[in-house]
Amino acid sequence: MNEVNCVLVVEKLVKELGARVSGYSIKKRLSNHPDYPGMLSMADGLSNFGIPNIAFKVKPGFANKKDLPSPFICRLKSDNPGKFIVVTNISDGNVHFSDGKKNKLGISEENFYKEWDGIALYAEKDATSGEQLYFQNLVMGYLEKARLPFFISICVLSAIFFIGIEITNSKLWTNLLLKTAGLIFSIFLIGHSIDSKNPFIENLCSIGKKNGCNTILKSSAANLTDWLSWSEIGLFYFSFTITAIIFSPGSANILSWIALACLPYSFYSIGYQYLKKSWCVLCCSVQAILWLDAGAFALSGHFELTGFSSAHIITLVSILLIIVSLWALVKPMLFKAYQTDFMKQQLNGFKNNTKLFDSFLAIGGHFDIPENLVSIKLGSPEARTTITMASNLYCNPCGEAHKTLRKWLSYRDDISLEIIFTVSAYVNDPRIEVIEYLSALSLQTNDSGTIAEAIDDWYQNGHKLEFLMNKYPVKSTQAIKKVTKIQNEWLFDAQITNTPTFFINGQRLSHPYRLDDIEYLIA
């Protein structure tokens, strides 16, 4: 089967429907599906983007255009078996279609019915269709396609401006050394995002009494967008200013003001680490360098409103564009060097074996979940599969898992979710009050939609109990306190040591499976 064709025809179908889904997201979603590049991967991918769809089979000899609402995806037997097409319109005795690359293709109805295998995937857009981060993923797709020609163009244009630029050295040695140190720390931070288990990086992060690098660097605050991290911005800044000092020392005054403009970010970084009570050694080192760098500029007298010539500005912009373009080219190579597509597909093939999955569930053991546990229940009570999640209210991965499961529940009625929150043995554990509140809300409202929204609000609004109590008022009772005790005893018996921990119909989900791996394995 043609993998590229599979992605392109889904892109074409989505475009015909007018749904806001980027090609970048379509490729990412389909390529991770166990049936890729089959029609089931297309159907599940469309469902994931909130696009209702149905696959059906008819006898081509008895079909007519009134029974075939377009657009739909199908295959022609004689046209490269396994290759999909999108039928966009049937009119005047002709079937108009696209193969994803060529849009204006056609065949007579008579020949179409002879060549069609009778299987079709039909979809319709509704009010919920589309992806949330459409524009970000759209930009990411454009960058992926255009990074090489863009980089070459910028290099050619910038070479013109570099000709004849004076390369000298003055009072900037201190800044150059500091920025080099900043660049090294930024590279370590990016290395952490590629492989957080690297022994060298782990040793660096463990210099302090507590390694908080994972907590900080894997939180949402570590990223400006889904595809751009603050570590990468640090890489851009230090490599840009180092290059500028070497090739354009006359722009030192401009660089000094840029250094000053970077200082407010330190308050954000240090403030966030303080609130989380976790400290990232690498992050703090970068913040210290930013202040030392600005101080070095001040001592050398570069905070002056002179030297802002058009030549200097053009040079600096050119340097920055080259560095960003170079990173756009190199970044995918770095990540693929660590985990190649081939290895990922092999691993997916291993994990997507249903018999193997069932075997791993059996190894994890079965745990009965009694009715008096009074867990928080979401989804259809008649669902064939129940996912039980042992969760921590202050755990970022738990919040991400909750978001993922909520998304699954939005388009699947064959699964339900039970949530049991963990607490410690300390009576002053702040989680106890929140858990008692959520349990009371679950019992008193008896509305899974309301409790799901309350949990969403908890994770999205900075873990503020007062906000929830004002929005969803409930009454706490002594019975609720007993429920919390029963839940804590069950968690102890189930030997929950990490969160989130998942159970599929009472069977523990164990390594090597993660939540993202099982979406298409449970039914």
Short mmCIF file of C-alpha atoms in Angstrom, two decimals:
data_model
loop_
_atom_site.label_atom_id
_atom_site.label_comp_id
_atom_site.label_asym_id
_atom_site.label_seq_id
_atom_site.Cartn_x
_atom_site.Cartn_y
_atom_site.Cartn_z
CA MET A 1 0.00 0.00 0.00
CA ASN A 2 1.08 3.56 -0.67
CA GLU A 3 1.61 5.31 2.69
CA VAL A 4 1.93 8.77 1.15
CA ASN A 5 -1.28 8.21 -0.83
CA CYS A 6 -3.13 7.27 2.37
CA VAL A 7 -2.28 10.61 3.99
CA LEU A 8 -2.92 12.67 0.85
CA VAL A 9 -6.41 11.31 0.21
CA VAL A 10 -7.44 12.01 3.81
CA GLU A 11 -6.08 15.54 3.42
CA LYS A 12 -8.14 15.90 0.24
CA LEU A 13 -11.29 14.55 1.90
CA VAL A 14 -10.87 16.91 4.86
CA LYS A 15 -10.38 19.82 2.46
CA GLU A 16 -13.54 18.87 0.55
CA LEU A 17 -15.47 18.79 3.83
CA GLY A 18 -14.07 22.17 4.89
CA ALA A 19 -12.81 20.87 8.26
CA ARG A 20 -9.90 22.68 9.92
CA VAL A 21 -7.34 19.87 10.19
CA SER A 22 -3.72 20.29 9.09
CA GLY A 23 -1.88 17.82 6.90
CA TYR A 24 0.84 17.69 9.55
CA SER A 25 -1.65 16.38 12.15
CA ILE A 26 -3.22 13.93 9.70
CA LYS A 27 0.16 12.38 8.91
CA LYS A 28 1.09 12.15 12.58
CA ARG A 29 -2.21 10.55 13.57
CA LEU A 30 -2.42 8.02 10.73
CA SER A 31 1.22 6.91 10.87
CA ASN A 32 0.81 5.88 14.52
CA HIS A 33 -2.22 3.69 13.81
CA PRO A 34 -1.75 -0.12 13.81
CA ASP A 35 -3.71 -0.46 10.52
CA TYR A 36 -1.74 2.26 8.70
CA PRO A 37 -1.97 2.70 5.75
CA GLY A 38 -5.35 0.91 5.69
CA MET A 39 -8.88 2.28 5.61
CA LEU A 40 -9.39 1.61 9.33
CA SER A 41 -6.55 4.03 10.12
CA MET A 42 -8.36 6.66 8.02
CA ALA A 43 -11.69 6.07 9.76
CA ASP A 44 -10.20 6.22 13.26
CA GLY A 45 -8.11 9.25 12.29
CA LEU A 46 -11.19 11.13 11.08
CA SER A 47 -13.04 10.21 14.29
CA ASN A 48 -10.13 11.54 16.31
CA PHE A 49 -10.54 14.91 14.60
CA GLY A 50 -14.26 14.94 15.37
CA ILE A 51 -15.36 14.08 11.83
CA PRO A 52 -18.21 11.51 11.86
CA ASN A 53 -17.68 8.77 9.28
CA ILE A 54 -18.95 5.38 8.22
CA ALA A 55 -17.51 2.62 6.05
CA PHE A 56 -19.90 0.58 3.93
CA LYS A 57 -19.86 -2.01 1.17
CA VAL A 58 -22.28 -2.26 -1.74
CA LYS A 59 -22.55 -4.33 -4.87
CA PRO A 60 -21.12 -1.99 -7.52
CA GLY A 61 -23.40 -3.39 -10.20
CA PHE A 62 -26.47 -2.17 -8.32
CA ALA A 63 -25.11 1.18 -7.19
CA ASN A 64 -26.08 4.50 -8.66
CA LYS A 65 -25.08 8.06 -7.96
CA LYS A 66 -28.16 8.73 -5.81
CA ASP A 67 -26.94 6.11 -3.32
CA LEU A 68 -23.41 7.53 -3.21
CA PRO A 69 -23.19 10.90 -1.46
CA SER A 70 -19.83 12.50 -2.12
CA PRO A 71 -17.09 12.99 -1.15
CA PHE A 72 -15.97 9.50 -0.15
CA ILE A 73 -12.78 7.43 -0.18
CA CYS A 74 -12.56 4.18 -2.13
CA ARG A 75 -10.25 2.05 -4.28
CA LEU A 76 -10.25 1.01 -7.93
CA LYS A 77 -9.11 -2.58 -8.52
CA SER A 78 -7.05 -1.94 -11.66
CA ASP A 79 -5.46 1.35 -10.56
CA ASN A 80 -2.40 0.36 -8.51
CA PRO A 81 -4.10 -2.05 -6.05
CA GLY A 82 -4.00 -0.58 -2.57
CA LYS A 83 -4.07 3.01 -3.85
CA PHE A 84 -6.95 5.12 -2.53
CA ILE A 85 -8.90 7.84 -4.31
CA VAL A 86 -11.37 10.51 -3.19
CA VAL A 87 -14.55 10.67 -5.26
CA THR A 88 -15.53 14.34 -5.25
CA ASN A 89 -18.52 14.33 -7.57
CA ILE A 90 -20.67 12.08 -9.78
CA SER A 91 -22.42 13.90 -12.62
CA ASP A 92 -23.23 13.62 -16.33
CA GLY A 93 -22.28 9.96 -16.40
CA ASN A 94 -18.77 10.62 -15.06
CA VAL A 95 -17.09 10.06 -11.71
CA HIS A 96 -14.68 12.86 -10.77
CA PHE A 97 -11.95 11.98 -8.29
CA SER A 98 -8.51 12.81 -6.89
CA ASP A 99 -5.63 10.57 -5.86
CA GLY A 100 -4.26 13.23 -3.51
CA LYS A 101 -1.67 14.50 -5.99
CA LYS A 102 -3.82 15.05 -9.07
CA ASN A 103 -7.21 16.59 -8.43
CA LYS A 104 -8.99 16.64 -11.78
CA LEU A 105 -9.22 12.97 -12.68
CA GLY A 106 -12.26 11.23 -14.12
CA ILE A 107 -13.77 7.96 -15.27
CA SER A 108 -17.15 6.99 -16.69
CA GLU A 109 -19.76 5.71 -14.23
CA GLU A 110 -19.95 2.42 -16.07
CA ASN A 111 -16.22 1.80 -15.79
CA PHE A 112 -16.14 3.07 -12.21
CA TYR A 113 -18.70 0.50 -11.07
CA LYS A 114 -16.71 -2.23 -12.83
CA GLU A 115 -13.40 -1.21 -11.25
CA TRP A 116 -14.63 -0.25 -7.79
CA ASP A 117 -14.29 -2.94 -5.08
CA GLY A 118 -17.54 -1.74 -3.47
CA ILE A 119 -15.99 -0.48 -0.21
CA ALA A 120 -16.28 3.23 0.63
CA LEU A 121 -15.52 5.52 3.55
CA TYR A 122 -17.99 8.40 3.80
CA ALA A 123 -17.62 11.35 6.18
CA GLU A 124 -19.49 14.52 7.12
CA LYS A 125 -18.40 17.63 8.98
CA ASP A 126 -20.31 18.80 12.04
CA ALA A 127 -19.92 21.60 14.59
CA THR A 128 -17.24 19.73 16.55
CA SER A 129 -15.06 18.80 13.57
CA GLY A 130 -11.48 20.07 13.49
CA GLU A 131 -8.38 20.23 15.68
CA GLN A 132 -7.74 22.67 18.52
CA LEU A 133 -4.20 23.69 17.55
CA TYR A 134 -4.97 24.06 13.86
CA PHE A 135 -2.85 27.14 13.10
CA GLN A 136 0.16 25.94 15.10
CA ASN A 137 0.15 22.57 13.33
CA LEU A 138 -0.43 24.28 9.98
CA VAL A 139 2.69 26.41 10.51
CA MET A 140 4.61 23.33 11.64
CA GLY A 141 3.64 21.56 8.42
CA TYR A 142 4.78 24.50 6.30
CA LEU A 143 8.11 24.66 8.17
CA GLU A 144 8.63 20.94 7.64
CA LYS A 145 8.12 21.28 3.89
CA ALA A 146 9.94 24.57 3.35
CA ARG A 147 12.92 24.40 5.71
CA LEU A 148 15.52 23.31 3.12
CA PRO A 149 14.69 25.80 0.30
CA PHE A 150 14.18 28.55 2.88
CA PHE A 151 17.55 27.86 4.48
CA ILE A 152 19.35 27.89 1.11
CA SER A 153 17.65 31.16 0.09
CA ILE A 154 18.54 32.90 3.35
CA CYS A 155 22.16 31.73 3.12
CA VAL A 156 22.51 33.14 -0.41
CA LEU A 157 20.91 36.49 0.49
CA SER A 158 22.80 36.84 3.76
CA ALA A 159 26.15 36.15 2.13
CA ILE A 160 25.74 39.46 0.30
CA PHE A 161 25.53 41.37 3.59
CA PHE A 162 28.44 39.55 5.20
CA ILE A 163 30.86 40.55 2.43
CA GLY A 164 33.11 43.32 3.69
CA ILE A 165 31.72 43.37 7.24
CA GLU A 166 34.56 44.19 9.63
CA ILE A 167 35.49 41.38 12.02
CA THR A 168 37.22 42.91 15.04
CA ASN A 169 37.34 42.35 18.78
CA SER A 170 37.04 44.94 21.52
CA LYS A 171 35.51 44.82 25.00
CA LEU A 172 33.24 41.88 24.26
CA TRP A 173 35.34 38.92 25.41
CA THR A 174 33.41 38.60 28.68
CA ASN A 175 30.08 38.62 26.88
CA LEU A 176 31.38 36.12 24.34
CA LEU A 177 32.47 33.70 27.08
CA LEU A 178 29.19 34.07 28.99
CA LYS A 179 27.12 33.53 25.86
CA THR A 180 29.18 30.45 25.00
CA ALA A 181 28.38 29.04 28.43
CA GLY A 182 24.71 29.89 27.87
CA LEU A 183 24.78 28.11 24.51
CA ILE A 184 26.26 24.99 26.13
CA PHE A 185 23.55 24.92 28.81
CA SER A 186 20.87 25.44 26.14
CA ILE A 187 22.25 22.45 24.22
CA PHE A 188 22.04 20.38 27.41
CA LEU A 189 18.40 21.46 27.85
CA ILE A 190 17.56 20.41 24.31
CA GLY A 191 19.45 17.17 24.89
CA HIS A 192 17.14 16.56 27.85
CA SER A 193 14.10 16.93 25.60
CA ILE A 194 15.57 14.37 23.19
CA ASP A 195 16.71 11.86 25.83
CA SER A 196 15.96 12.70 29.46
CA LYS A 197 17.51 9.38 30.52
CA ASN A 198 20.96 10.29 29.21
CA PRO A 199 23.37 9.56 32.13
CA PHE A 200 25.45 12.72 31.59
CA ILE A 201 22.40 14.99 31.62
CA GLU A 202 20.94 13.14 34.62
CA ASN A 203 24.19 13.74 36.51
CA LEU A 204 24.07 17.45 35.68
CA CYS A 205 20.47 17.69 36.84
CA SER A 206 21.33 15.86 40.07
CA ILE A 207 23.96 18.37 41.21
CA GLY A 208 21.41 19.84 43.60
CA LYS A 209 19.76 17.89 46.42
CA LYS A 210 16.70 17.20 44.28
CA ASN A 211 16.50 16.61 40.54
CA GLY A 212 13.67 18.86 39.37
CA CYS A 213 14.63 18.93 35.69
CA ASN A 214 12.01 16.37 34.67
CA THR A 215 9.23 18.14 36.57
CA ILE A 216 10.02 21.54 35.03
CA LEU A 217 11.09 20.56 31.52
CA LYS A 218 8.17 18.18 30.98
CA SER A 219 5.55 20.69 32.13
CA SER A 220 3.51 22.85 29.75
CA ALA A 221 5.40 25.92 31.00
CA ALA A 222 8.58 24.64 29.31
CA ASN A 223 7.07 25.25 25.88
CA LEU A 224 6.02 28.43 24.12
CA THR A 225 3.94 26.36 21.68
CA ASP A 226 3.51 22.64 21.00
CA TRP A 227 6.39 22.79 18.53
CA LEU A 228 8.70 25.41 20.09
CA SER A 229 10.25 25.16 23.55
CA TRP A 230 11.91 27.83 25.66
CA SER A 231 15.09 25.74 25.44
CA GLU A 232 15.10 26.23 21.68
CA ILE A 233 14.57 29.97 22.10
CA GLY A 234 17.61 29.98 24.40
CA LEU A 235 19.57 28.16 21.70
CA PHE A 236 18.48 30.77 19.14
CA TYR A 237 19.40 33.67 21.43
CA PHE A 238 22.88 32.55 22.45
CA SER A 239 23.95 31.25 19.02
CA PHE A 240 22.57 34.42 17.40
CA THR A 241 24.36 36.82 19.75
CA ILE A 242 27.65 34.86 19.63
CA THR A 243 27.61 34.99 15.83
CA ALA A 244 26.72 38.69 15.92
CA ILE A 245 29.63 39.53 18.25
CA ILE A 246 32.07 37.69 15.96
CA PHE A 247 30.82 38.99 12.61
CA SER A 248 29.30 42.32 13.61
CA PRO A 249 30.97 43.71 16.76
CA GLY A 250 29.79 47.17 15.77
CA SER A 251 26.24 46.13 16.69
CA ALA A 252 27.21 45.64 20.37
CA ASN A 253 24.92 48.47 21.50
CA ILE A 254 21.93 46.79 19.86
CA LEU A 255 22.89 43.45 21.44
CA SER A 256 23.11 45.08 24.87
CA TRP A 257 19.49 46.27 24.66
CA ILE A 258 18.39 42.84 23.44
CA ALA A 259 20.14 41.33 26.49
CA LEU A 260 18.26 43.76 28.73
CA ALA A 261 14.94 42.83 27.09
CA CYS A 262 15.55 39.15 27.92
CA LEU A 263 15.78 39.70 31.68
CA PRO A 264 12.00 39.67 32.45
CA TYR A 265 11.92 36.03 31.33
CA SER A 266 14.06 35.18 34.37
CA PHE A 267 11.23 36.23 36.69
CA TYR A 268 8.85 33.90 34.84
CA SER A 269 11.27 30.96 34.95
CA ILE A 270 12.39 31.33 38.56
CA GLY A 271 8.85 32.19 39.70
CA TYR A 272 7.41 29.06 38.11
CA GLN A 273 10.09 26.85 39.69
CA TYR A 274 9.42 28.47 43.07
CA LEU A 275 5.68 27.82 42.81
CA LYS A 276 6.29 24.20 41.83
CA LYS A 277 8.90 23.75 44.58
CA SER A 278 11.13 22.09 41.98
CA TRP A 279 14.41 23.49 40.73
CA CYS A 280 16.05 22.78 37.39
CA VAL A 281 19.82 23.28 37.66
CA LEU A 282 20.23 23.86 33.93
CA CYS A 283 17.37 26.39 33.80
CA CYS A 284 18.70 28.35 36.77
CA SER A 285 22.18 28.40 35.22
CA VAL A 286 20.79 29.97 32.04
CA GLN A 287 18.95 32.64 34.06
CA ALA A 288 22.14 33.51 35.95
CA ILE A 289 24.04 33.86 32.67
CA LEU A 290 21.39 36.22 31.28
CA TRP A 291 21.92 38.60 34.23
CA LEU A 292 25.72 38.33 34.12
CA ASP A 293 25.65 39.02 30.38
CA ALA A 294 23.54 42.16 30.81
CA GLY A 295 25.85 43.26 33.65
CA ALA A 296 28.92 42.80 31.44
CA PHE A 297 27.33 44.99 28.76
CA ALA A 298 26.62 47.68 31.38
CA LEU A 299 30.19 47.64 32.73
CA SER A 300 31.64 47.97 29.23
CA GLY A 301 29.39 51.00 28.54
CA HIS A 302 27.34 49.56 25.68
CA PHE A 303 23.90 50.76 26.81
CA GLU A 304 23.90 53.68 24.39
CA LEU A 305 21.37 54.73 21.77
CA THR A 306 23.96 54.75 19.01
CA GLY A 307 25.02 52.22 16.41
CA PHE A 308 21.46 51.47 15.25
CA SER A 309 22.37 51.67 11.57
CA SER A 310 20.40 49.91 8.86
CA ALA A 311 23.48 47.83 7.97
CA HIS A 312 23.74 46.51 11.53
CA ILE A 313 20.02 45.74 11.75
CA ILE A 314 20.03 43.92 8.39
CA THR A 315 23.07 41.92 9.50
CA LEU A 316 21.46 40.90 12.80
CA VAL A 317 18.17 39.92 11.16
CA SER A 318 20.07 37.87 8.57
CA ILE A 319 22.06 36.05 11.26
CA LEU A 320 18.90 35.23 13.20
CA LEU A 321 17.09 33.93 10.12
CA ILE A 322 20.03 31.70 9.20
CA ILE A 323 20.18 30.23 12.71
CA VAL A 324 16.42 29.57 12.87
CA SER A 325 16.50 28.04 9.39
CA LEU A 326 19.48 25.87 10.29
CA TRP A 327 17.71 24.61 13.41
CA ALA A 328 14.56 23.85 11.41
CA LEU A 329 16.77 21.69 9.19
CA VAL A 330 18.79 20.02 11.96
CA LYS A 331 16.09 19.46 14.61
CA PRO A 332 14.25 16.62 12.82
CA MET A 333 17.56 14.90 12.13
CA LEU A 334 18.48 14.98 15.82
CA PHE A 335 15.19 13.50 16.91
CA LYS A 336 15.22 10.87 14.17
CA ALA A 337 18.76 9.91 15.13
CA TYR A 338 17.47 9.06 18.59
CA GLN A 339 14.29 7.31 17.51
CA THR A 340 14.05 6.55 13.81
CA ASP A 341 10.76 6.05 12.05
CA PHE A 342 11.73 2.49 11.24
CA MET A 343 12.30 1.62 14.89
CA LYS A 344 9.09 3.33 15.86
CA GLN A 345 7.09 1.35 13.31
CA GLN A 346 8.69 -1.86 14.51
CA LEU A 347 7.77 -1.04 18.08
CA ASN A 348 4.22 -0.16 17.04
CA GLY A 349 3.92 -3.47 15.22
CA PHE A 350 5.07 -5.22 18.37
CA LYS A 351 2.71 -3.31 20.65
CA ASN A 352 -0.30 -3.48 18.33
CA ASN A 353 -0.48 -7.27 18.47
CA THR A 354 -3.75 -7.80 20.36
CA LYS A 355 -2.76 -11.23 21.68
CA LEU A 356 0.48 -9.81 23.02
CA PHE A 357 -1.41 -6.90 24.57
CA ASP A 358 -3.81 -9.30 26.33
CA SER A 359 -0.82 -11.28 27.60
CA PHE A 360 0.76 -8.18 29.11
CA LEU A 361 -2.54 -7.28 30.78
CA ALA A 362 -2.69 -10.75 32.30
CA ILE A 363 0.87 -10.38 33.61
CA GLY A 364 -0.10 -7.12 35.32
CA GLY A 365 -2.65 -8.97 37.46
CA HIS A 366 -6.36 -8.42 38.06
CA PHE A 367 -7.71 -6.11 40.76
CA ASP A 368 -11.39 -6.07 41.72
CA ILE A 369 -12.84 -2.58 41.98
CA PRO A 370 -15.67 -2.78 44.55
CA GLU A 371 -18.85 -0.72 44.31
CA ASN A 372 -18.28 0.94 47.70
CA LEU A 373 -15.12 2.50 46.31
CA VAL A 374 -17.34 5.29 44.89
CA SER A 375 -14.86 6.27 42.20
CA ILE A 376 -15.56 9.16 39.84
CA LYS A 377 -17.21 7.66 36.75
CA LEU A 378 -17.28 9.22 33.28
CA GLY A 379 -18.66 7.86 30.03
CA SER A 380 -21.35 5.30 29.26
CA PRO A 381 -22.20 2.88 32.11
CA GLU A 382 -22.88 0.19 29.48
CA ALA A 383 -19.43 0.48 27.89
CA ARG A 384 -17.67 -2.84 27.32
CA THR A 385 -14.31 -1.50 28.48
CA THR A 386 -13.69 0.40 31.70
CA ILE A 387 -10.41 2.26 32.17
CA THR A 388 -9.60 2.87 35.83
CA MET A 389 -7.02 5.59 36.45
CA ALA A 390 -5.16 6.07 39.72
CA SER A 391 -4.39 9.77 39.53
CA ASN A 392 -2.66 12.52 41.47
CA LEU A 393 -4.26 15.95 41.61
CA TYR A 394 -0.89 17.72 41.39
CA CYS A 395 0.65 15.50 38.71
CA ASN A 396 1.14 17.09 35.27
CA PRO A 397 1.18 13.73 33.42
CA CYS A 398 -2.11 12.88 35.18
CA GLY A 399 -3.63 16.08 33.82
CA GLU A 400 -2.46 15.19 30.31
CA ALA A 401 -3.85 11.66 30.69
CA HIS A 402 -7.19 13.07 31.83
CA LYS A 403 -7.28 15.31 28.76
CA THR A 404 -6.50 12.35 26.48
CA LEU A 405 -9.18 10.13 28.01
CA ARG A 406 -11.75 12.92 27.88
CA LYS A 407 -11.04 13.24 24.16
CA TRP A 408 -11.53 9.50 23.65
CA LEU A 409 -14.85 9.65 25.50
CA SER A 410 -16.03 12.44 23.20
CA TYR A 411 -16.14 10.13 20.18
CA ARG A 412 -16.25 6.63 21.69
CA ASP A 413 -19.21 5.14 23.54
CA ASP A 414 -17.60 1.72 24.02
CA ILE A 415 -15.29 2.87 26.84
CA SER A 416 -15.87 4.42 30.26
CA LEU A 417 -13.50 5.97 32.78
CA GLU A 418 -13.15 5.58 36.55
CA ILE A 419 -10.85 7.93 38.46
CA ILE A 420 -9.40 7.27 41.91
CA PHE A 421 -7.23 10.02 43.35
CA THR A 422 -4.22 9.19 45.53
CA VAL A 423 -3.40 10.81 48.89
CA SER A 424 -0.63 10.34 51.41
CA ALA A 425 -1.02 9.11 54.97
CA TYR A 426 -0.59 12.64 56.35
CA VAL A 427 -3.80 14.16 57.69
CA ASN A 428 -2.74 17.62 56.45
CA ASP A 429 -2.29 16.49 52.86
CA PRO A 430 -3.98 19.29 50.81
CA ARG A 431 -5.23 16.69 48.32
CA ILE A 432 -7.64 15.22 50.88
CA GLU A 433 -9.90 18.28 50.88
CA VAL A 434 -9.96 18.39 47.07
CA ILE A 435 -10.70 14.67 46.76
CA GLU A 436 -13.51 14.90 49.30
CA TYR A 437 -14.94 17.83 47.37
CA LEU A 438 -14.81 16.01 44.00
CA SER A 439 -16.31 12.85 45.52
CA ALA A 440 -19.14 14.89 47.01
CA LEU A 441 -19.70 16.63 43.68
CA SER A 442 -19.82 13.26 41.90
CA LEU A 443 -22.38 11.83 44.33
CA GLN A 444 -24.58 14.89 44.68
CA THR A 445 -24.77 15.97 41.03
CA ASN A 446 -24.87 12.47 39.51
CA ASP A 447 -23.85 14.19 36.28
CA SER A 448 -20.67 12.91 34.62
CA GLY A 449 -20.50 15.99 32.40
CA THR A 450 -20.34 18.34 35.38
CA ILE A 451 -17.71 16.34 37.25
CA ALA A 452 -15.61 16.06 34.06
CA GLU A 453 -15.73 19.84 33.61
CA ALA A 454 -14.76 20.33 37.26
CA ILE A 455 -11.67 18.14 36.84
CA ASP A 456 -10.82 20.02 33.63
CA ASP A 457 -11.09 23.31 35.54
CA TRP A 458 -8.85 21.96 38.30
CA TYR A 459 -6.00 21.16 35.93
CA GLN A 460 -6.48 24.18 33.66
CA ASN A 461 -6.91 26.90 36.30
CA GLY A 462 -3.88 26.39 38.50
CA HIS A 463 -5.22 23.83 41.02
CA LYS A 464 -7.58 26.28 42.75
CA LEU A 465 -10.13 24.59 45.02
CA GLU A 466 -11.86 27.86 45.87
CA PHE A 467 -12.59 28.42 42.17
CA LEU A 468 -14.24 24.99 41.93
CA MET A 469 -16.28 25.44 45.11
CA ASN A 470 -17.68 28.73 43.84
CA LYS A 471 -18.50 27.32 40.41
CA TYR A 472 -19.80 23.92 41.58
CA PRO A 473 -21.08 24.29 45.18
CA VAL A 474 -21.60 21.05 47.17
CA LYS A 475 -22.06 19.97 50.78
CA SER A 476 -19.42 17.83 52.46
CA THR A 477 -20.63 15.01 54.74
CA GLN A 478 -19.03 12.51 57.09
CA ALA A 479 -19.86 9.74 54.60
CA ILE A 480 -17.55 11.37 52.06
CA LYS A 481 -14.65 11.16 54.50
CA LYS A 482 -15.27 7.39 54.80
CA VAL A 483 -15.23 7.09 51.00
CA THR A 484 -11.80 8.73 50.88
CA LYS A 485 -10.51 6.27 53.46
CA ILE A 486 -11.84 3.28 51.48
CA GLN A 487 -10.23 4.59 48.29
CA ASN A 488 -6.89 5.05 50.03
CA GLU A 489 -7.01 1.47 51.36
CA TRP A 490 -7.71 0.12 47.87
CA LEU A 491 -4.80 2.09 46.41
CA PHE A 492 -2.53 0.61 49.08
CA ASP A 493 -3.73 -2.94 48.33
CA ALA A 494 -3.23 -2.36 44.58
CA GLN A 495 0.34 -1.22 45.30
CA ILE A 496 0.04 2.07 43.44
CA THR A 497 3.50 3.63 43.53
CA ASN A 498 3.36 5.85 40.43
CA THR A 499 0.71 8.02 38.86
CA PRO A 500 -1.00 7.82 36.54
CA THR A 501 -1.55 4.05 36.76
CA PHE A 502 -4.19 2.45 34.54
CA PHE A 503 -6.35 -0.66 34.78
CA ILE A 504 -8.25 -2.08 31.79
CA ASN A 505 -11.33 -3.91 33.09
CA GLY A 506 -9.44 -4.41 36.34
CA GLN A 507 -6.17 -5.56 34.74
CA ARG A 508 -3.11 -3.38 35.30
CA LEU A 509 -1.57 -1.76 32.23
CA SER A 510 2.14 -2.51 32.49
CA HIS A 511 5.38 -1.73 30.67
CA PRO A 512 6.01 -1.36 27.72
CA TYR A 513 2.47 -0.09 27.10
CA ARG A 514 1.48 3.52 27.68
CA LEU A 515 -1.93 5.14 27.48
CA ASP A 516 -1.29 6.50 23.98
CA ASP A 517 -0.53 2.98 22.74
CA ILE A 518 -3.86 1.39 23.59
CA GLU A 519 -6.45 3.64 21.97
CA TYR A 520 -7.08 1.17 19.16
CA LEU A 521 -6.41 -1.99 21.19
CA ILE A 522 -9.34 -1.63 23.59
CA ALA A 523 -12.94 -2.18 22.57
#
